[in-house]
Amino acid sequence: MDALRHMALGCCVISTVAGMIRVFWPENSFAPVINAVLALYIITAGLQMIRGTNWQDLATEVYRLSSAAGQTTEDFSDYSRELGLSASAEAIRKVLQQAGIQAVVQLQNETCQVTLLHASDRSQAQTILKTSCGTLPYEIIAGGENP
């Protein structure tokens, strides 16, 4: 990791010096000389940085970082299942709404609970839920006192 830090520091120093020369001395008669000295300085600093770098440690560190990145995968299967169940409950709510059944659809303990506004809609809702729910468990709760 030290090798990476030294390379990054070298690049920063080179860029800073070049920028400072350009900012503080933008237009002058010595521009070709400054550019030549700057180019030589950049080449010299780059060669020192390359020569001073421990390439074996650098390669080992990069390999370690790349192999460590692949091992830290997180398990999102529970979250994925929860999203799927939520989407299923929302789809059931829409199907019931399209059929003209007023109901509240909630997901409780991985079971789709349907609370009907009108108890008379129970048989039609049961038929729709049998065909629409698939493997999702559901429960119909006759809500409200409306006939």
PDB file of C-alpha atoms in Angstrom:
ATOM      1  CA  MET A   1       0.000   0.000   0.000  1.00  0.00           C
ATOM      2  CA  ASP A   2       2.955   2.306   0.632  1.00  0.00           C
ATOM      3  CA  ALA A   3       3.992   1.942  -2.994  1.00  0.00           C
ATOM      4  CA  LEU A   4       0.576   3.157  -4.155  1.00  0.00           C
ATOM      5  CA  ARG A   5       0.749   6.106  -1.766  1.00  0.00           C
ATOM      6  CA  HIS A   6       4.217   7.076  -2.964  1.00  0.00           C
ATOM      7  CA  MET A   7       3.136   6.935  -6.606  1.00  0.00           C
ATOM      8  CA  ALA A   8       0.066   9.040  -5.874  1.00  0.00           C
ATOM      9  CA  LEU A   9       2.126  11.552  -3.904  1.00  0.00           C
ATOM     10  CA  GLY A  10       4.653  11.805  -6.742  1.00  0.00           C
ATOM     11  CA  CYS A  11       1.914  12.503  -9.288  1.00  0.00           C
ATOM     12  CA  CYS A  12       0.392  15.155  -7.012  1.00  0.00           C
ATOM     13  CA  VAL A  13       3.726  16.901  -6.477  1.00  0.00           C
ATOM     14  CA  ILE A  14       4.510  16.942 -10.201  1.00  0.00           C
ATOM     15  CA  SER A  15       1.064  18.307 -11.071  1.00  0.00           C
ATOM     16  CA  THR A  16       1.227  20.955  -8.333  1.00  0.00           C
ATOM     17  CA  VAL A  17       4.620  22.272  -9.381  1.00  0.00           C
ATOM     18  CA  ALA A  18       3.616  22.423 -13.027  1.00  0.00           C
ATOM     19  CA  GLY A  19       0.411  24.254 -12.166  1.00  0.00           C
ATOM     20  CA  MET A  20       2.177  26.757  -9.934  1.00  0.00           C
ATOM     21  CA  ILE A  21       4.703  27.641 -12.634  1.00  0.00           C
ATOM     22  CA  ARG A  22       1.905  28.185 -15.152  1.00  0.00           C
ATOM     23  CA  VAL A  23      -0.192  30.271 -12.744  1.00  0.00           C
ATOM     24  CA  PHE A  24       2.521  32.552 -11.391  1.00  0.00           C
ATOM     25  CA  TRP A  25       4.370  32.995 -14.676  1.00  0.00           C
ATOM     26  CA  PRO A  26       1.787  32.617 -17.453  1.00  0.00           C
ATOM     27  CA  GLU A  27       3.190  34.836 -20.207  1.00  0.00           C
ATOM     28  CA  ASN A  28       6.885  35.678 -20.326  1.00  0.00           C
ATOM     29  CA  SER A  29       9.831  35.560 -22.680  1.00  0.00           C
ATOM     30  CA  PHE A  30      11.261  32.569 -20.850  1.00  0.00           C
ATOM     31  CA  ALA A  31       8.281  30.298 -21.640  1.00  0.00           C
ATOM     32  CA  PRO A  32      10.288  27.866 -23.838  1.00  0.00           C
ATOM     33  CA  VAL A  33      12.978  27.571 -21.155  1.00  0.00           C
ATOM     34  CA  ILE A  34      10.399  27.067 -18.406  1.00  0.00           C
ATOM     35  CA  ASN A  35       8.609  24.443 -20.501  1.00  0.00           C
ATOM     36  CA  ALA A  36      11.870  22.603 -21.161  1.00  0.00           C
ATOM     37  CA  VAL A  37      12.904  22.680 -17.481  1.00  0.00           C
ATOM     38  CA  LEU A  38       9.401  21.622 -16.478  1.00  0.00           C
ATOM     39  CA  ALA A  39       9.483  18.736 -18.940  1.00  0.00           C
ATOM     40  CA  LEU A  40      12.907  17.649 -17.645  1.00  0.00           C
ATOM     41  CA  TYR A  41      11.697  17.907 -14.058  1.00  0.00           C
ATOM     42  CA  ILE A  42       8.618  15.830 -14.830  1.00  0.00           C
ATOM     43  CA  ILE A  43      10.714  13.203 -16.600  1.00  0.00           C
ATOM     44  CA  THR A  44      13.258  13.107 -13.755  1.00  0.00           C
ATOM     45  CA  ALA A  45      10.601  12.917 -11.043  1.00  0.00           C
ATOM     46  CA  GLY A  46       8.758  10.241 -12.991  1.00  0.00           C
ATOM     47  CA  LEU A  47      11.914   8.164 -13.434  1.00  0.00           C
ATOM     48  CA  GLN A  48      12.742   8.454  -9.722  1.00  0.00           C
ATOM     49  CA  MET A  49       9.217   7.448  -8.847  1.00  0.00           C
ATOM     50  CA  ILE A  50       9.338   4.462 -11.199  1.00  0.00           C
ATOM     51  CA  ARG A  51      12.798   3.428 -10.061  1.00  0.00           C
ATOM     52  CA  GLY A  52      11.956   3.784  -6.354  1.00  0.00           C
ATOM     53  CA  THR A  53       8.741   1.829  -6.578  1.00  0.00           C
ATOM     54  CA  ASN A  54       8.744  -1.686  -5.229  1.00  0.00           C
ATOM     55  CA  TRP A  55       6.860  -3.323  -8.096  1.00  0.00           C
ATOM     56  CA  GLN A  56       6.559  -6.695  -6.375  1.00  0.00           C
ATOM     57  CA  ASP A  57       4.819  -5.136  -3.355  1.00  0.00           C
ATOM     58  CA  LEU A  58       2.657  -3.022  -5.641  1.00  0.00           C
ATOM     59  CA  ALA A  59       1.550  -6.053  -7.665  1.00  0.00           C
ATOM     60  CA  THR A  60       0.883  -8.023  -4.484  1.00  0.00           C
ATOM     61  CA  GLU A  61      -1.178  -5.184  -3.008  1.00  0.00           C
ATOM     62  CA  VAL A  62      -3.251  -4.705  -6.155  1.00  0.00           C
ATOM     63  CA  TYR A  63      -3.877  -8.457  -6.368  1.00  0.00           C
ATOM     64  CA  ARG A  64      -4.875  -8.565  -2.696  1.00  0.00           C
ATOM     65  CA  LEU A  65      -7.274  -5.640  -3.135  1.00  0.00           C
ATOM     66  CA  SER A  66      -8.882  -7.187  -6.222  1.00  0.00           C
ATOM     67  CA  SER A  67      -9.308 -10.600  -4.607  1.00  0.00           C
ATOM     68  CA  ALA A  68     -10.675  -9.071  -1.396  1.00  0.00           C
ATOM     69  CA  ALA A  69     -13.270  -7.091  -3.349  1.00  0.00           C
ATOM     70  CA  GLY A  70     -14.818 -10.252  -4.786  1.00  0.00           C
ATOM     71  CA  GLN A  71     -15.142 -11.957  -1.399  1.00  0.00           C
ATOM     72  CA  THR A  72     -17.257  -9.353   0.368  1.00  0.00           C
ATOM     73  CA  THR A  73     -20.546  -9.980  -1.376  1.00  0.00           C
ATOM     74  CA  GLU A  74     -23.596  -9.283   0.732  1.00  0.00           C
ATOM     75  CA  ASP A  75     -26.674 -11.462   0.817  1.00  0.00           C
ATOM     76  CA  PHE A  76     -29.747  -9.554  -0.295  1.00  0.00           C
ATOM     77  CA  SER A  77     -32.010 -12.582  -0.687  1.00  0.00           C
ATOM     78  CA  ASP A  78     -34.262 -11.627   2.275  1.00  0.00           C
ATOM     79  CA  TYR A  79     -34.621  -8.079   0.978  1.00  0.00           C
ATOM     80  CA  SER A  80     -35.319  -9.387  -2.507  1.00  0.00           C
ATOM     81  CA  ARG A  81     -38.019 -11.699  -1.157  1.00  0.00           C
ATOM     82  CA  GLU A  82     -39.578  -8.833   0.816  1.00  0.00           C
ATOM     83  CA  LEU A  83     -39.658  -6.625  -2.287  1.00  0.00           C
ATOM     84  CA  GLY A  84     -41.250  -9.415  -4.292  1.00  0.00           C
ATOM     85  CA  LEU A  85     -43.944  -9.945  -1.671  1.00  0.00           C
ATOM     86  CA  SER A  86     -44.655  -6.204  -1.508  1.00  0.00           C
ATOM     87  CA  ALA A  87     -44.974  -6.041  -5.286  1.00  0.00           C
ATOM     88  CA  SER A  88     -47.312  -9.042  -5.225  1.00  0.00           C
ATOM     89  CA  ALA A  89     -49.526  -7.427  -2.579  1.00  0.00           C
ATOM     90  CA  GLU A  90     -49.688  -4.230  -4.639  1.00  0.00           C
ATOM     91  CA  ALA A  91     -50.633  -6.224  -7.749  1.00  0.00           C
ATOM     92  CA  ILE A  92     -53.410  -7.991  -5.840  1.00  0.00           C
ATOM     93  CA  ARG A  93     -54.735  -4.629  -4.647  1.00  0.00           C
ATOM     94  CA  LYS A  94     -54.858  -3.403  -8.243  1.00  0.00           C
ATOM     95  CA  VAL A  95     -56.607  -6.563  -9.490  1.00  0.00           C
ATOM     96  CA  LEU A  96     -59.268  -6.236  -6.788  1.00  0.00           C
ATOM     97  CA  GLN A  97     -59.681  -2.547  -7.571  1.00  0.00           C
ATOM     98  CA  GLN A  98     -60.123  -3.290 -11.279  1.00  0.00           C
ATOM     99  CA  ALA A  99     -62.812  -5.816 -10.376  1.00  0.00           C
ATOM    100  CA  GLY A 100     -64.676  -3.124  -8.453  1.00  0.00           C
ATOM    101  CA  ILE A 101     -63.932  -4.563  -5.007  1.00  0.00           C
ATOM    102  CA  GLN A 102     -63.052  -2.031  -2.358  1.00  0.00           C
ATOM    103  CA  ALA A 103     -60.422  -3.551  -0.109  1.00  0.00           C
ATOM    104  CA  VAL A 104     -57.270  -2.846   1.869  1.00  0.00           C
ATOM    105  CA  VAL A 105     -54.400  -5.203   1.064  1.00  0.00           C
ATOM    106  CA  GLN A 106     -51.596  -5.607   3.609  1.00  0.00           C
ATOM    107  CA  LEU A 107     -48.655  -7.942   3.974  1.00  0.00           C
ATOM    108  CA  GLN A 108     -48.438  -9.503   7.454  1.00  0.00           C
ATOM    109  CA  ASN A 109     -45.930 -12.287   8.205  1.00  0.00           C
ATOM    110  CA  GLU A 110     -45.559 -13.098   4.504  1.00  0.00           C
ATOM    111  CA  THR A 111     -49.338 -13.521   4.228  1.00  0.00           C
ATOM    112  CA  CYS A 112     -51.440 -11.218   2.105  1.00  0.00           C
ATOM    113  CA  GLN A 113     -54.339  -9.998   4.255  1.00  0.00           C
ATOM    114  CA  VAL A 114     -57.298  -8.576   2.394  1.00  0.00           C
ATOM    115  CA  THR A 115     -59.753  -6.505   4.409  1.00  0.00           C
ATOM    116  CA  LEU A 116     -62.979  -6.039   2.468  1.00  0.00           C
ATOM    117  CA  LEU A 117     -65.059  -2.898   2.813  1.00  0.00           C
ATOM    118  CA  HIS A 118     -68.237  -4.744   1.848  1.00  0.00           C
ATOM    119  CA  ALA A 119     -68.817  -8.233   3.236  1.00  0.00           C
ATOM    120  CA  SER A 120     -70.906  -9.084   0.136  1.00  0.00           C
ATOM    121  CA  ASP A 121     -67.750  -8.959  -2.037  1.00  0.00           C
ATOM    122  CA  ARG A 122     -66.226 -11.949  -0.221  1.00  0.00           C
ATOM    123  CA  SER A 123     -67.096 -14.671  -2.772  1.00  0.00           C
ATOM    124  CA  GLN A 124     -65.970 -12.609  -5.756  1.00  0.00           C
ATOM    125  CA  ALA A 125     -62.752 -11.621  -3.939  1.00  0.00           C
ATOM    126  CA  GLN A 126     -62.091 -15.269  -3.031  1.00  0.00           C
ATOM    127  CA  THR A 127     -62.414 -16.287  -6.689  1.00  0.00           C
ATOM    128  CA  ILE A 128     -60.097 -13.513  -7.833  1.00  0.00           C
ATOM    129  CA  LEU A 129     -57.531 -14.304  -5.138  1.00  0.00           C
ATOM    130  CA  LYS A 130     -57.511 -18.017  -5.995  1.00  0.00           C
ATOM    131  CA  THR A 131     -56.609 -17.239  -9.587  1.00  0.00           C
ATOM    132  CA  SER A 132     -54.297 -14.275  -8.902  1.00  0.00           C
ATOM    133  CA  CYS A 133     -52.243 -15.163  -5.822  1.00  0.00           C
ATOM    134  CA  GLY A 134     -50.417 -18.239  -7.078  1.00  0.00           C
ATOM    135  CA  THR A 135     -48.145 -19.435  -4.250  1.00  0.00           C
ATOM    136  CA  LEU A 136     -48.631 -16.320  -2.110  1.00  0.00           C
ATOM    137  CA  PRO A 137     -50.681 -17.231   0.975  1.00  0.00           C
ATOM    138  CA  TYR A 138     -53.682 -14.985   1.497  1.00  0.00           C
ATOM    139  CA  GLU A 139     -56.395 -14.400   4.063  1.00  0.00           C
ATOM    140  CA  ILE A 140     -59.682 -12.571   3.595  1.00  0.00           C
ATOM    141  CA  ILE A 141     -60.898 -10.516   6.493  1.00  0.00           C
ATOM    142  CA  ALA A 142     -64.453  -9.212   6.196  1.00  0.00           C
ATOM    143  CA  GLY A 143     -64.019  -5.642   7.370  1.00  0.00           C
ATOM    144  CA  GLY A 144     -66.616  -2.910   7.825  1.00  0.00           C
ATOM    145  CA  GLU A 145     -70.291  -3.236   8.489  1.00  0.00           C
ATOM    146  CA  ASN A 146     -71.369  -2.205   4.998  1.00  0.00           C
ATOM    147  CA  PRO A 147     -73.550  -4.780   3.231  1.00  0.00           C
TER     148      PRO A 147
END
